[in-house]
Amino acid sequence: MKSLRALSRRSGLDKVDLYTRVTAYMLLWTAVFVLGLLLLVRQVRHEAPLPLVIVAPLLNLANGFFGHRFLRLAMDAYLHPGTPVPRHIVRYAAAAGAATVGAVLLEGATAGIGDLLPSMLGAALIPFAAGHCLVLPVRRIVLHQALLIALLGALVPLTGTNAGQTLAFLGIVLFFTGWLAVTIRLSLWVLGVVFEVRAARDVQTRLAVAEERLRFGRDLHDILGRNLSVIALKSELAVQLARRGRPEAVDQMTEVQRIAQESQREVRDVVRGYREADLRVELEGARGVLGAAGIDCAVDAPALDLPDPVRSALGWVVRETTTNVLRHGDARNCAITVREENGTVLLTVVNDGADGPGAGTDLPGRGSGLAGLRERLAAVDGTLEAGRGDGGTFEVTARVPATGTATGASAPPGMRGMPVTVPVVPVRTVAPAPEPPRSGPAPGKVPAPAAPGPPTSESPGSPSTSPLTKAVDR
């Protein structure tokens, strides 16, 4: 039971990998089992030499053991190019296969088992051929098959068969080995394609996240970079004015305060645009994304006249649950339903495959996605319920009043702690200290500020040494 539960929790790719490998192993050990039965038939036991009757089954088991190890390493090397297959394993598997084939030919010559000889030869060759067809290019595999048939064509007549029987035997052996090579190689090729598809999906996801981060960083840079440069220049001018006791320093700091407040508003707008999500857009996006991932997505969402905060909160529910369906479990079907009941908007997302790894994101110790959704819905007096349903499904249900108003949008988990509102430091007028005589402009004359541009480290009161600039940077 534990093994079955562990198997059911595997992802779809893990199940395909396990099925492919187990199928290859079953073909190998089925051949070993069949040959073992043929070596114990009455005719072989009574007419073949006793040492050969004892040694042949042992060679058959050794052939299966070394062939199994060779096949396991060969599958890893095929799926992960560059992974070496130890040469000593190849030599052991080849030697065990050759010894088993030799024992079968000796029994065919001494016991007169001409009718069973083709099946016995095919079963003896399968353990080594299963791994051999994966570690070499197709042309070399075909060449080795031809050399093998030529060698058997010279050895089989020694067992007492005529030319017609020899050709029939060689045709049967060629069918066995050729069918095995094509079956195993195609199965591993399909598995490799599935691995590449998953890797491509992971890369696509990472690129989408990186693109969004670049967009967000570019917007912040365009806003804060310009405004902070102006603040730095005006602060430098205010320092110069304050050193000379000019009242215009207060005007310059007032302008700095205004620009800081404007920057605060613009940053808040950028963050708000990053947070907002529209329900209709997210529903269409969920249908497209899940469909591209091979998941059948059914959306039942009539047009509803909802306030913007409600649409945004429900849009985030659709976005987060779509992400969970893609990342967790092994879903094949997903149903998204939106309806209004007694003044309450009900959004339900149900998907199968909840037994996959990490499917229950609402369980203790799992991710924070559903916790973030509960915070967002709480801002519009909504609730969220999530849990496993019947038949291995996972269901997320969001309830929001149709006339709900936002009391404060919550930041997504990745943006918690981002400073959105920055308190402006009040400006205090400080009596100027007496200035020592120095050469320069006449008293009462203030040099005009330099043209806007990046301040240099040599300029007095530059942002690199200004306490206010350091405070802004912090």
CSV table of C-alpha atoms in Angstrom, one decimal:
chain,number,residue,atom,x,y,z
A,1,MET,CA,0.0,0.0,0.0
A,2,LYS,CA,2.8,2.4,0.8
A,3,SER,CA,4.4,1.7,-2.6
A,4,LEU,CA,1.1,2.4,-4.3
A,5,ARG,CA,0.7,5.7,-2.4
A,6,ALA,CA,4.2,6.7,-3.2
A,7,LEU,CA,3.6,5.9,-6.9
A,8,SER,CA,0.4,7.9,-7.0
A,9,ARG,CA,2.3,11.0,-5.6
A,10,ARG,CA,4.8,11.0,-8.4
A,11,SER,CA,4.5,13.6,-11.1
A,12,GLY,CA,3.5,12.6,-14.7
A,13,LEU,CA,7.1,12.8,-15.9
A,14,ASP,CA,8.3,10.6,-13.1
A,15,LYS,CA,5.6,8.0,-13.9
A,16,VAL,CA,6.6,8.0,-17.6
A,17,ASP,CA,10.3,7.6,-16.6
A,18,LEU,CA,9.4,4.7,-14.2
A,19,TYR,CA,7.2,3.0,-16.8
A,20,THR,CA,9.8,3.2,-19.5
A,21,ARG,CA,12.6,1.8,-17.3
A,22,VAL,CA,10.4,-1.0,-15.8
A,23,THR,CA,9.3,-2.0,-19.3
A,24,ALA,CA,12.9,-2.4,-20.5
A,25,TYR,CA,13.8,-4.4,-17.4
A,26,MET,CA,10.8,-6.6,-17.8
A,27,LEU,CA,11.8,-7.4,-21.4
A,28,LEU,CA,15.2,-8.4,-20.3
A,29,TRP,CA,14.2,-10.6,-17.4
A,30,THR,CA,11.3,-12.2,-19.4
A,31,ALA,CA,14.0,-13.3,-21.9
A,32,VAL,CA,16.1,-14.7,-19.0
A,33,PHE,CA,13.1,-16.5,-17.6
A,34,VAL,CA,12.0,-18.0,-20.9
A,35,LEU,CA,15.6,-19.3,-21.6
A,36,GLY,CA,15.7,-20.7,-18.1
A,37,LEU,CA,12.6,-22.7,-18.8
A,38,LEU,CA,13.8,-23.9,-22.2
A,39,LEU,CA,17.1,-25.1,-20.6
A,40,LEU,CA,15.1,-27.3,-18.2
A,41,VAL,CA,13.0,-29.2,-20.7
A,42,ARG,CA,13.1,-32.9,-20.6
A,43,GLN,CA,15.0,-33.4,-23.8
A,44,VAL,CA,17.8,-31.1,-22.7
A,45,ARG,CA,18.1,-32.6,-19.2
A,46,HIS,CA,18.3,-36.2,-20.6
A,47,GLU,CA,20.5,-35.8,-23.7
A,48,ALA,CA,22.9,-32.9,-23.0
A,49,PRO,CA,26.0,-33.5,-21.0
A,50,LEU,CA,25.5,-33.1,-17.2
A,51,PRO,CA,28.1,-30.4,-16.7
A,52,LEU,CA,26.4,-28.4,-19.5
A,53,VAL,CA,23.0,-28.9,-17.9
A,54,ILE,CA,24.3,-27.4,-14.7
A,55,VAL,CA,26.4,-24.6,-16.1
A,56,ALA,CA,24.0,-23.3,-18.7
A,57,PRO,CA,21.3,-22.0,-16.2
A,58,LEU,CA,24.0,-20.4,-14.1
A,59,LEU,CA,25.4,-18.6,-17.2
A,60,ASN,CA,21.8,-17.5,-18.0
A,61,LEU,CA,21.5,-15.9,-14.6
A,62,ALA,CA,24.8,-14.2,-14.9
A,63,ASN,CA,23.8,-12.9,-18.4
A,64,GLY,CA,20.7,-11.4,-16.9
A,65,PHE,CA,22.5,-9.8,-13.9
A,66,PHE,CA,25.3,-8.1,-16.0
A,67,GLY,CA,22.8,-7.3,-18.8
A,68,HIS,CA,20.6,-5.5,-16.2
A,69,ARG,CA,23.5,-3.4,-15.0
A,70,PHE,CA,24.6,-2.6,-18.5
A,71,LEU,CA,21.0,-1.6,-19.5
A,72,ARG,CA,20.6,0.7,-16.4
A,73,LEU,CA,23.8,2.6,-17.2
A,74,ALA,CA,23.0,2.7,-20.9
A,75,MET,CA,19.6,4.3,-20.3
A,76,ASP,CA,21.3,7.0,-18.1
A,77,ALA,CA,23.9,7.6,-20.8
A,78,TYR,CA,21.2,7.9,-23.5
A,79,LEU,CA,19.0,10.3,-21.5
A,80,HIS,CA,22.0,12.4,-20.3
A,81,PRO,CA,24.6,12.6,-23.1
A,82,GLY,CA,28.1,12.7,-21.8
A,83,THR,CA,27.5,10.2,-19.0
A,84,PRO,CA,30.1,7.5,-19.5
A,85,VAL,CA,29.3,3.7,-19.3
A,86,PRO,CA,32.2,1.9,-17.5
A,87,ARG,CA,34.0,-0.3,-20.0
A,88,HIS,CA,34.3,-3.2,-17.6
A,89,ILE,CA,30.5,-3.4,-17.3
A,90,VAL,CA,30.3,-3.6,-21.1
A,91,ARG,CA,32.9,-6.4,-21.2
A,92,TYR,CA,31.3,-8.4,-18.4
A,93,ALA,CA,27.9,-8.2,-20.1
A,94,ALA,CA,29.3,-9.1,-23.5
A,95,ALA,CA,31.3,-12.0,-22.0
A,96,ALA,CA,28.2,-13.3,-20.2
A,97,GLY,CA,26.1,-13.1,-23.3
A,98,ALA,CA,28.7,-14.8,-25.5
A,99,ALA,CA,29.1,-17.6,-22.9
A,100,THR,CA,25.3,-18.1,-22.8
A,101,VAL,CA,25.0,-18.2,-26.6
A,102,GLY,CA,27.9,-20.8,-26.7
A,103,ALA,CA,26.2,-23.0,-24.1
A,104,VAL,CA,22.9,-22.9,-26.1
A,105,LEU,CA,24.7,-23.9,-29.3
A,106,LEU,CA,26.5,-26.8,-27.5
A,107,GLU,CA,23.2,-28.0,-26.1
A,108,GLY,CA,21.7,-27.7,-29.6
A,109,ALA,CA,24.5,-29.8,-31.0
A,110,THR,CA,24.3,-32.5,-28.3
A,111,ALA,CA,20.6,-32.7,-27.4
A,112,GLY,CA,19.1,-32.3,-30.8
A,113,ILE,CA,16.8,-29.4,-29.9
A,114,GLY,CA,16.6,-27.8,-33.4
A,115,ASP,CA,13.0,-26.6,-33.0
A,116,LEU,CA,13.9,-24.7,-29.8
A,117,LEU,CA,17.2,-23.3,-30.9
A,118,PRO,CA,16.0,-20.0,-32.5
A,119,SER,CA,14.0,-19.1,-29.4
A,120,MET,CA,16.9,-20.0,-27.1
A,121,LEU,CA,19.4,-18.0,-29.1
A,122,GLY,CA,17.1,-14.9,-29.2
A,123,ALA,CA,16.5,-15.1,-25.5
A,124,ALA,CA,20.3,-15.4,-24.9
A,125,LEU,CA,21.1,-12.4,-27.0
A,126,ILE,CA,18.4,-10.0,-25.6
A,127,PRO,CA,20.1,-9.1,-22.2
A,128,PHE,CA,23.2,-7.7,-23.9
A,129,ALA,CA,21.4,-6.3,-27.0
A,130,ALA,CA,19.0,-4.2,-24.7
A,131,GLY,CA,21.9,-2.0,-23.5
A,132,HIS,CA,23.9,-2.3,-26.7
A,133,CYS,CA,21.3,-0.5,-28.8
A,134,LEU,CA,21.4,2.6,-26.6
A,135,VAL,CA,25.2,3.3,-26.4
A,136,LEU,CA,26.0,3.2,-30.1
A,137,PRO,CA,24.9,5.2,-33.2
A,138,VAL,CA,22.3,3.5,-35.4
A,139,ARG,CA,24.8,2.7,-38.2
A,140,ARG,CA,27.1,0.9,-35.8
A,141,ILE,CA,24.2,-1.0,-34.3
A,142,VAL,CA,23.1,-2.2,-37.8
A,143,LEU,CA,26.7,-3.2,-38.6
A,144,HIS,CA,27.1,-5.2,-35.4
A,145,GLN,CA,23.7,-6.9,-36.1
A,146,ALA,CA,25.0,-7.9,-39.5
A,147,LEU,CA,28.2,-9.3,-38.1
A,148,LEU,CA,26.3,-11.2,-35.5
A,149,ILE,CA,24.0,-12.8,-38.0
A,150,ALA,CA,27.0,-13.7,-40.2
A,151,LEU,CA,28.7,-15.3,-37.1
A,152,LEU,CA,25.6,-17.3,-36.2
A,153,GLY,CA,25.3,-18.3,-39.9
A,154,ALA,CA,28.6,-20.0,-39.6
A,155,LEU,CA,28.0,-21.6,-36.1
A,156,VAL,CA,24.3,-22.8,-36.4
A,157,PRO,CA,25.0,-25.4,-39.1
A,158,LEU,CA,27.4,-27.1,-36.7
A,159,THR,CA,24.4,-28.1,-34.6
A,160,GLY,CA,23.1,-30.3,-37.4
A,161,THR,CA,20.6,-28.1,-39.2
A,162,ASN,CA,20.3,-27.9,-42.9
A,163,ALA,CA,20.6,-24.7,-45.0
A,164,GLY,CA,16.8,-23.9,-45.0
A,165,GLN,CA,16.5,-24.4,-41.2
A,166,THR,CA,19.6,-22.2,-40.7
A,167,LEU,CA,18.1,-19.3,-42.7
A,168,ALA,CA,14.8,-19.6,-40.8
A,169,PHE,CA,16.7,-19.6,-37.5
A,170,LEU,CA,18.7,-16.6,-38.5
A,171,GLY,CA,15.6,-14.7,-39.6
A,172,ILE,CA,13.9,-15.4,-36.2
A,173,VAL,CA,17.0,-14.3,-34.3
A,174,LEU,CA,17.2,-11.1,-36.4
A,175,PHE,CA,13.6,-10.4,-35.7
A,176,PHE,CA,14.1,-10.8,-31.9
A,177,THR,CA,17.1,-8.6,-31.7
A,178,GLY,CA,15.9,-6.0,-34.2
A,179,TRP,CA,12.5,-5.7,-32.6
A,180,LEU,CA,14.1,-5.3,-29.2
A,181,ALA,CA,16.5,-2.6,-30.4
A,182,VAL,CA,13.8,-0.5,-32.1
A,183,THR,CA,11.4,-0.8,-29.1
A,184,ILE,CA,13.9,0.2,-26.4
A,185,ARG,CA,15.5,2.9,-28.4
A,186,LEU,CA,12.2,4.5,-29.4
A,187,SER,CA,10.9,4.3,-25.8
A,188,LEU,CA,14.0,6.1,-24.5
A,189,TRP,CA,13.8,8.7,-27.3
A,190,VAL,CA,10.2,9.5,-26.3
A,191,LEU,CA,11.3,9.8,-22.7
A,192,GLY,CA,14.1,12.1,-23.7
A,193,VAL,CA,11.6,14.4,-25.6
A,194,VAL,CA,9.4,14.6,-22.5
A,195,PHE,CA,12.4,15.6,-20.4
A,196,GLU,CA,13.3,18.3,-22.9
A,197,VAL,CA,9.7,19.6,-22.9
A,198,ARG,CA,9.8,20.0,-19.1
A,199,ALA,CA,13.1,21.7,-19.2
A,200,ALA,CA,11.8,24.1,-21.9
A,201,ARG,CA,8.8,24.9,-19.7
A,202,ASP,CA,11.0,25.6,-16.7
A,203,VAL,CA,13.2,27.9,-18.8
A,204,GLN,CA,10.1,29.7,-20.1
A,205,THR,CA,8.8,30.3,-16.6
A,206,ARG,CA,12.2,31.7,-15.5
A,207,LEU,CA,12.3,34.0,-18.5
A,208,ALA,CA,8.9,35.3,-17.8
A,209,VAL,CA,9.8,36.0,-14.2
A,210,ALA,CA,13.1,37.7,-15.3
A,211,GLU,CA,11.3,39.8,-17.8
A,212,GLU,CA,8.8,41.0,-15.2
A,213,ARG,CA,11.6,41.9,-12.8
A,214,LEU,CA,13.4,43.9,-15.5
A,215,ARG,CA,10.2,45.8,-16.4
A,216,PHE,CA,9.6,46.6,-12.7
A,217,GLY,CA,13.2,47.6,-12.2
A,218,ARG,CA,13.2,49.8,-15.3
A,219,ASP,CA,10.0,51.6,-14.2
A,220,LEU,CA,11.5,52.3,-10.8
A,221,HIS,CA,14.8,53.5,-12.3
A,222,ASP,CA,13.1,55.8,-14.7
A,223,ILE,CA,11.1,57.4,-11.8
A,224,LEU,CA,13.5,57.4,-9.0
A,225,GLY,CA,16.7,58.0,-11.0
A,226,ARG,CA,15.4,61.3,-12.4
A,227,ASN,CA,13.8,62.6,-9.2
A,228,LEU,CA,16.7,61.7,-7.0
A,229,SER,CA,19.1,63.5,-9.3
A,230,VAL,CA,17.0,66.7,-9.0
A,231,ILE,CA,16.7,66.3,-5.2
A,232,ALA,CA,20.5,65.9,-5.0
A,233,LEU,CA,21.1,69.1,-7.0
A,234,LYS,CA,18.6,71.1,-5.1
A,235,SER,CA,19.9,69.9,-1.8
A,236,GLU,CA,23.4,71.0,-2.9
A,237,LEU,CA,22.1,74.4,-3.8
A,238,ALA,CA,20.3,74.6,-0.4
A,239,VAL,CA,23.5,73.8,1.4
A,240,GLN,CA,25.3,76.6,-0.4
A,241,LEU,CA,22.5,79.1,0.4
A,242,ALA,CA,22.3,78.0,4.0
A,243,ARG,CA,26.1,78.5,4.5
A,244,ARG,CA,25.6,82.1,3.4
A,245,GLY,CA,22.5,82.7,5.5
A,246,ARG,CA,20.3,83.2,2.6
A,247,PRO,CA,16.5,82.6,3.1
A,248,GLU,CA,16.2,81.0,-0.3
A,249,ALA,CA,17.5,77.8,1.2
A,250,VAL,CA,14.1,77.2,2.8
A,251,ASP,CA,12.5,77.6,-0.6
A,252,GLN,CA,14.9,75.1,-2.1
A,253,MET,CA,14.2,72.5,0.7
A,254,THR,CA,10.5,73.1,0.2
A,255,GLU,CA,11.0,72.2,-3.4
A,256,VAL,CA,12.9,69.1,-2.4
A,257,GLN,CA,10.0,68.1,-0.1
A,258,ARG,CA,7.6,68.6,-3.0
A,259,ILE,CA,9.7,66.4,-5.4
A,260,ALA,CA,10.0,63.7,-2.7
A,261,GLN,CA,6.3,63.6,-2.2
A,262,GLU,CA,5.8,63.4,-6.0
A,263,SER,CA,8.3,60.6,-6.1
A,264,GLN,CA,6.4,58.8,-3.4
A,265,ARG,CA,3.2,59.1,-5.3
A,266,GLU,CA,4.8,57.9,-8.6
A,267,VAL,CA,6.4,54.9,-6.9
A,268,ARG,CA,3.0,54.0,-5.3
A,269,ASP,CA,1.4,54.2,-8.7
A,270,VAL,CA,4.1,51.8,-10.2
A,271,VAL,CA,3.6,49.3,-7.3
A,272,ARG,CA,-0.2,49.6,-7.6
A,273,GLY,CA,0.0,48.8,-11.3
A,274,TYR,CA,2.2,45.8,-10.5
A,275,ARG,CA,-0.2,44.5,-8.0
A,276,GLU,CA,-3.5,45.0,-9.9
A,277,ALA,CA,-5.0,42.0,-11.8
A,278,ASP,CA,-8.2,42.0,-13.9
A,279,LEU,CA,-10.5,39.0,-13.5
A,280,ARG,CA,-11.4,38.7,-17.2
A,281,VAL,CA,-7.8,39.0,-18.3
A,282,GLU,CA,-6.7,36.4,-15.8
A,283,LEU,CA,-9.4,33.9,-16.8
A,284,GLU,CA,-8.4,34.1,-20.4
A,285,GLY,CA,-4.7,33.8,-19.4
A,286,ALA,CA,-5.5,30.8,-17.3
A,287,ARG,CA,-7.3,29.1,-20.2
A,288,GLY,CA,-4.4,29.7,-22.5
A,289,VAL,CA,-1.6,28.8,-20.1
A,290,LEU,CA,-3.2,25.6,-18.9
A,291,GLY,CA,-4.1,24.6,-22.4
A,292,ALA,CA,-0.5,25.0,-23.6
A,293,ALA,CA,0.6,22.8,-20.7
A,294,GLY,CA,-1.8,20.0,-21.9
A,295,ILE,CA,-4.4,20.6,-19.1
A,296,ASP,CA,-8.0,20.9,-20.2
A,297,CYS,CA,-9.4,24.1,-18.7
A,298,ALA,CA,-13.1,24.8,-18.6
A,299,VAL,CA,-14.1,28.4,-17.7
A,300,ASP,CA,-17.7,29.2,-16.7
A,301,ALA,CA,-17.7,33.0,-15.9
A,302,PRO,CA,-20.7,35.1,-17.0
A,303,ALA,CA,-20.2,38.9,-17.3
A,304,LEU,CA,-20.7,40.5,-13.9
A,305,ASP,CA,-20.6,44.2,-13.0
A,306,LEU,CA,-18.2,44.1,-10.1
A,307,PRO,CA,-16.2,46.9,-8.4
A,308,ASP,CA,-12.6,47.2,-9.4
A,309,PRO,CA,-11.2,46.0,-6.0
A,310,VAL,CA,-13.3,42.8,-6.2
A,311,ARG,CA,-12.2,42.1,-9.8
A,312,SER,CA,-8.6,42.7,-8.8
A,313,ALA,CA,-8.8,40.4,-5.8
A,314,LEU,CA,-10.5,37.6,-7.7
A,315,GLY,CA,-8.0,38.0,-10.6
A,316,TRP,CA,-5.2,37.3,-8.1
A,317,VAL,CA,-7.0,34.2,-7.0
A,318,VAL,CA,-7.2,32.9,-10.6
A,319,ARG,CA,-3.5,33.8,-11.2
A,320,GLU,CA,-2.3,32.1,-8.0
A,321,THR,CA,-4.4,29.0,-8.4
A,322,THR,CA,-3.3,28.6,-12.0
A,323,THR,CA,0.3,28.8,-10.9
A,324,ASN,CA,-0.4,26.1,-8.3
A,325,VAL,CA,-2.0,23.8,-10.9
A,326,LEU,CA,1.0,24.1,-13.1
A,327,ARG,CA,3.6,23.7,-10.3
A,328,HIS,CA,2.0,21.1,-8.1
A,329,GLY,CA,0.3,17.8,-8.6
A,330,ASP,CA,-0.3,16.1,-11.9
A,331,ALA,CA,-3.5,17.8,-13.2
A,332,ARG,CA,-5.2,16.9,-16.4
A,333,ASN,CA,-8.4,18.8,-16.0
A,334,CYS,CA,-9.2,22.2,-14.3
A,335,ALA,CA,-12.6,23.9,-14.0
A,336,ILE,CA,-13.0,27.6,-13.1
A,337,THR,CA,-16.4,28.8,-12.2
A,338,VAL,CA,-17.6,32.4,-11.3
A,339,ARG,CA,-21.2,33.1,-10.2
A,340,GLU,CA,-23.1,35.4,-8.0
A,341,GLU,CA,-25.3,34.2,-5.1
A,342,ASN,CA,-27.3,36.4,-2.8
A,343,GLY,CA,-25.0,39.4,-3.3
A,344,THR,CA,-21.8,37.3,-3.0
A,345,VAL,CA,-19.4,36.5,-5.8
A,346,LEU,CA,-18.3,32.9,-5.6
A,347,LEU,CA,-15.1,31.8,-7.5
A,348,THR,CA,-14.3,28.1,-7.5
A,349,VAL,CA,-11.2,26.4,-9.0
A,350,VAL,CA,-11.1,22.6,-9.1
A,351,ASN,CA,-8.4,20.5,-10.5
A,352,ASP,CA,-7.5,16.8,-10.4
A,353,GLY,CA,-4.1,15.3,-9.7
A,354,ALA,CA,-4.1,16.5,-6.1
A,355,ASP,CA,-2.0,13.5,-5.0
A,356,GLY,CA,1.0,14.9,-6.8
A,357,PRO,CA,4.0,16.4,-4.9
A,358,GLY,CA,3.1,19.6,-3.2
A,359,ALA,CA,-0.5,19.6,-4.4
A,360,GLY,CA,-1.9,20.8,-1.1
A,361,THR,CA,-0.4,24.2,-0.8
A,362,ASP,CA,-2.7,25.1,2.1
A,363,LEU,CA,-1.2,22.4,4.3
A,364,PRO,CA,1.1,23.4,7.2
A,365,GLY,CA,4.7,23.9,6.1
A,366,ARG,CA,3.8,24.4,2.4
A,367,GLY,CA,4.0,27.6,0.4
A,368,SER,CA,2.6,31.0,1.2
A,369,GLY,CA,0.6,31.5,-2.0
A,370,LEU,CA,-2.8,30.8,-0.5
A,371,ALA,CA,-1.9,32.8,2.7
A,372,GLY,CA,-1.3,35.8,0.4
A,373,LEU,CA,-4.6,35.3,-1.3
A,374,ARG,CA,-6.4,35.2,2.1
A,375,GLU,CA,-4.8,38.6,2.9
A,376,ARG,CA,-5.9,40.1,-0.4
A,377,LEU,CA,-9.5,38.8,0.0
A,378,ALA,CA,-9.6,40.0,3.6
A,379,ALA,CA,-9.0,43.6,2.2
A,380,VAL,CA,-12.4,43.3,0.4
A,381,ASP,CA,-14.2,41.4,3.2
A,382,GLY,CA,-13.7,38.1,1.4
A,383,THR,CA,-12.8,34.6,2.5
A,384,LEU,CA,-10.8,31.7,0.9
A,385,GLU,CA,-11.2,28.0,1.4
A,386,ALA,CA,-8.8,25.4,0.0
A,387,GLY,CA,-8.5,21.7,0.5
A,388,ARG,CA,-8.7,18.2,-1.1
A,389,GLY,CA,-11.9,17.1,-2.6
A,390,ASP,CA,-13.3,13.8,-3.7
A,391,GLY,CA,-11.6,11.7,-6.3
A,392,GLY,CA,-8.1,13.1,-5.8
A,393,THR,CA,-9.2,16.7,-6.6
A,394,PHE,CA,-8.0,20.0,-5.0
A,395,GLU,CA,-10.6,22.8,-4.7
A,396,VAL,CA,-10.1,26.5,-4.0
A,397,THR,CA,-13.2,28.6,-3.2
A,398,ALA,CA,-13.2,32.4,-2.8
A,399,ARG,CA,-16.2,34.4,-1.6
A,400,VAL,CA,-16.3,38.1,-1.9
A,401,PRO,CA,-19.2,40.5,-1.4
A,402,ALA,CA,-20.3,41.8,-4.8
A,403,THR,CA,-20.3,45.4,-3.4
A,404,GLY,CA,-17.1,45.1,-1.4
A,405,THR,CA,-14.7,47.9,-1.3
A,406,ALA,CA,-11.0,47.6,-0.7
A,407,THR,CA,-9.6,48.5,2.7
A,408,GLY,CA,-6.0,48.3,1.6
A,409,ALA,CA,-4.4,46.0,-1.0
A,410,SER,CA,-2.0,43.5,0.3
A,411,ALA,CA,1.4,43.1,-1.3
A,412,PRO,CA,2.1,39.8,-2.9
A,413,PRO,CA,4.4,37.5,-0.9
A,414,GLY,CA,7.5,38.4,-3.0
A,415,MET,CA,7.0,42.2,-2.4
A,416,ARG,CA,6.2,42.3,1.3
A,417,GLY,CA,8.5,44.7,3.1
A,418,MET,CA,8.9,47.0,0.1
A,419,PRO,CA,8.8,50.6,1.3
A,420,VAL,CA,5.9,52.3,-0.5
A,421,THR,CA,5.3,55.4,1.7
A,422,VAL,CA,8.4,57.3,2.7
A,423,PRO,CA,8.0,59.9,5.4
A,424,VAL,CA,9.4,63.3,4.5
A,425,VAL,CA,11.8,64.7,7.0
A,426,PRO,CA,10.6,68.2,8.2
A,427,VAL,CA,12.9,71.1,7.4
A,428,ARG,CA,14.2,73.1,10.3
A,429,THR,CA,15.8,76.5,9.9
A,430,VAL,CA,19.2,76.5,11.5
A,431,ALA,CA,21.0,79.7,12.3
A,432,PRO,CA,24.0,80.0,10.0
A,433,ALA,CA,27.5,79.8,11.5
A,434,PRO,CA,29.9,82.7,11.0
A,435,GLU,CA,31.8,82.1,7.8
A,436,PRO,CA,35.5,82.9,7.8
A,437,PRO,CA,36.7,85.4,5.2
A,438,ARG,CA,37.7,83.8,2.0
A,439,SER,CA,38.1,84.8,-1.6
A,440,GLY,CA,35.1,84.5,-3.8
A,441,PRO,CA,32.0,86.4,-4.7
A,442,ALA,CA,31.2,89.5,-2.9
A,443,PRO,CA,29.0,89.3,0.2
A,444,GLY,CA,25.4,88.9,-0.7
A,445,LYS,CA,26.2,87.3,-4.0
A,446,VAL,CA,25.4,83.7,-4.4
A,447,PRO,CA,26.9,81.8,-7.3
A,448,ALA,CA,24.3,80.4,-9.7
A,449,PRO,CA,23.9,76.7,-9.5
A,450,ALA,CA,25.6,74.6,-12.1
A,451,ALA,CA,23.6,73.1,-14.9
A,452,PRO,CA,21.8,69.8,-14.0
A,453,GLY,CA,24.1,66.9,-14.4
A,454,PRO,CA,25.8,64.2,-12.4
A,455,PRO,CA,27.6,65.8,-9.4
A,456,THR,CA,31.2,65.1,-9.0
A,457,SER,CA,33.0,64.0,-5.8
A,458,GLU,CA,35.0,67.3,-5.8
A,459,SER,CA,32.0,69.6,-5.5
A,460,PRO,CA,31.2,70.8,-2.0
A,461,GLY,CA,28.1,69.3,-0.5
A,462,SER,CA,27.9,66.7,-3.2
A,463,PRO,CA,25.4,63.9,-2.8
A,464,SER,CA,28.1,61.4,-2.1
A,465,THR,CA,28.8,63.2,1.2
A,466,SER,CA,25.5,64.8,1.9
A,467,PRO,CA,23.8,63.3,5.0
A,468,LEU,CA,20.3,63.9,3.5
A,469,THR,CA,21.4,62.0,0.4
A,470,LYS,CA,22.7,59.1,2.5
A,471,ALA,CA,19.4,59.1,4.4
A,472,VAL,CA,17.5,58.9,1.1
A,473,ASP,CA,19.7,56.1,-0.2
A,474,ARG,CA,19.0,54.2,3.0
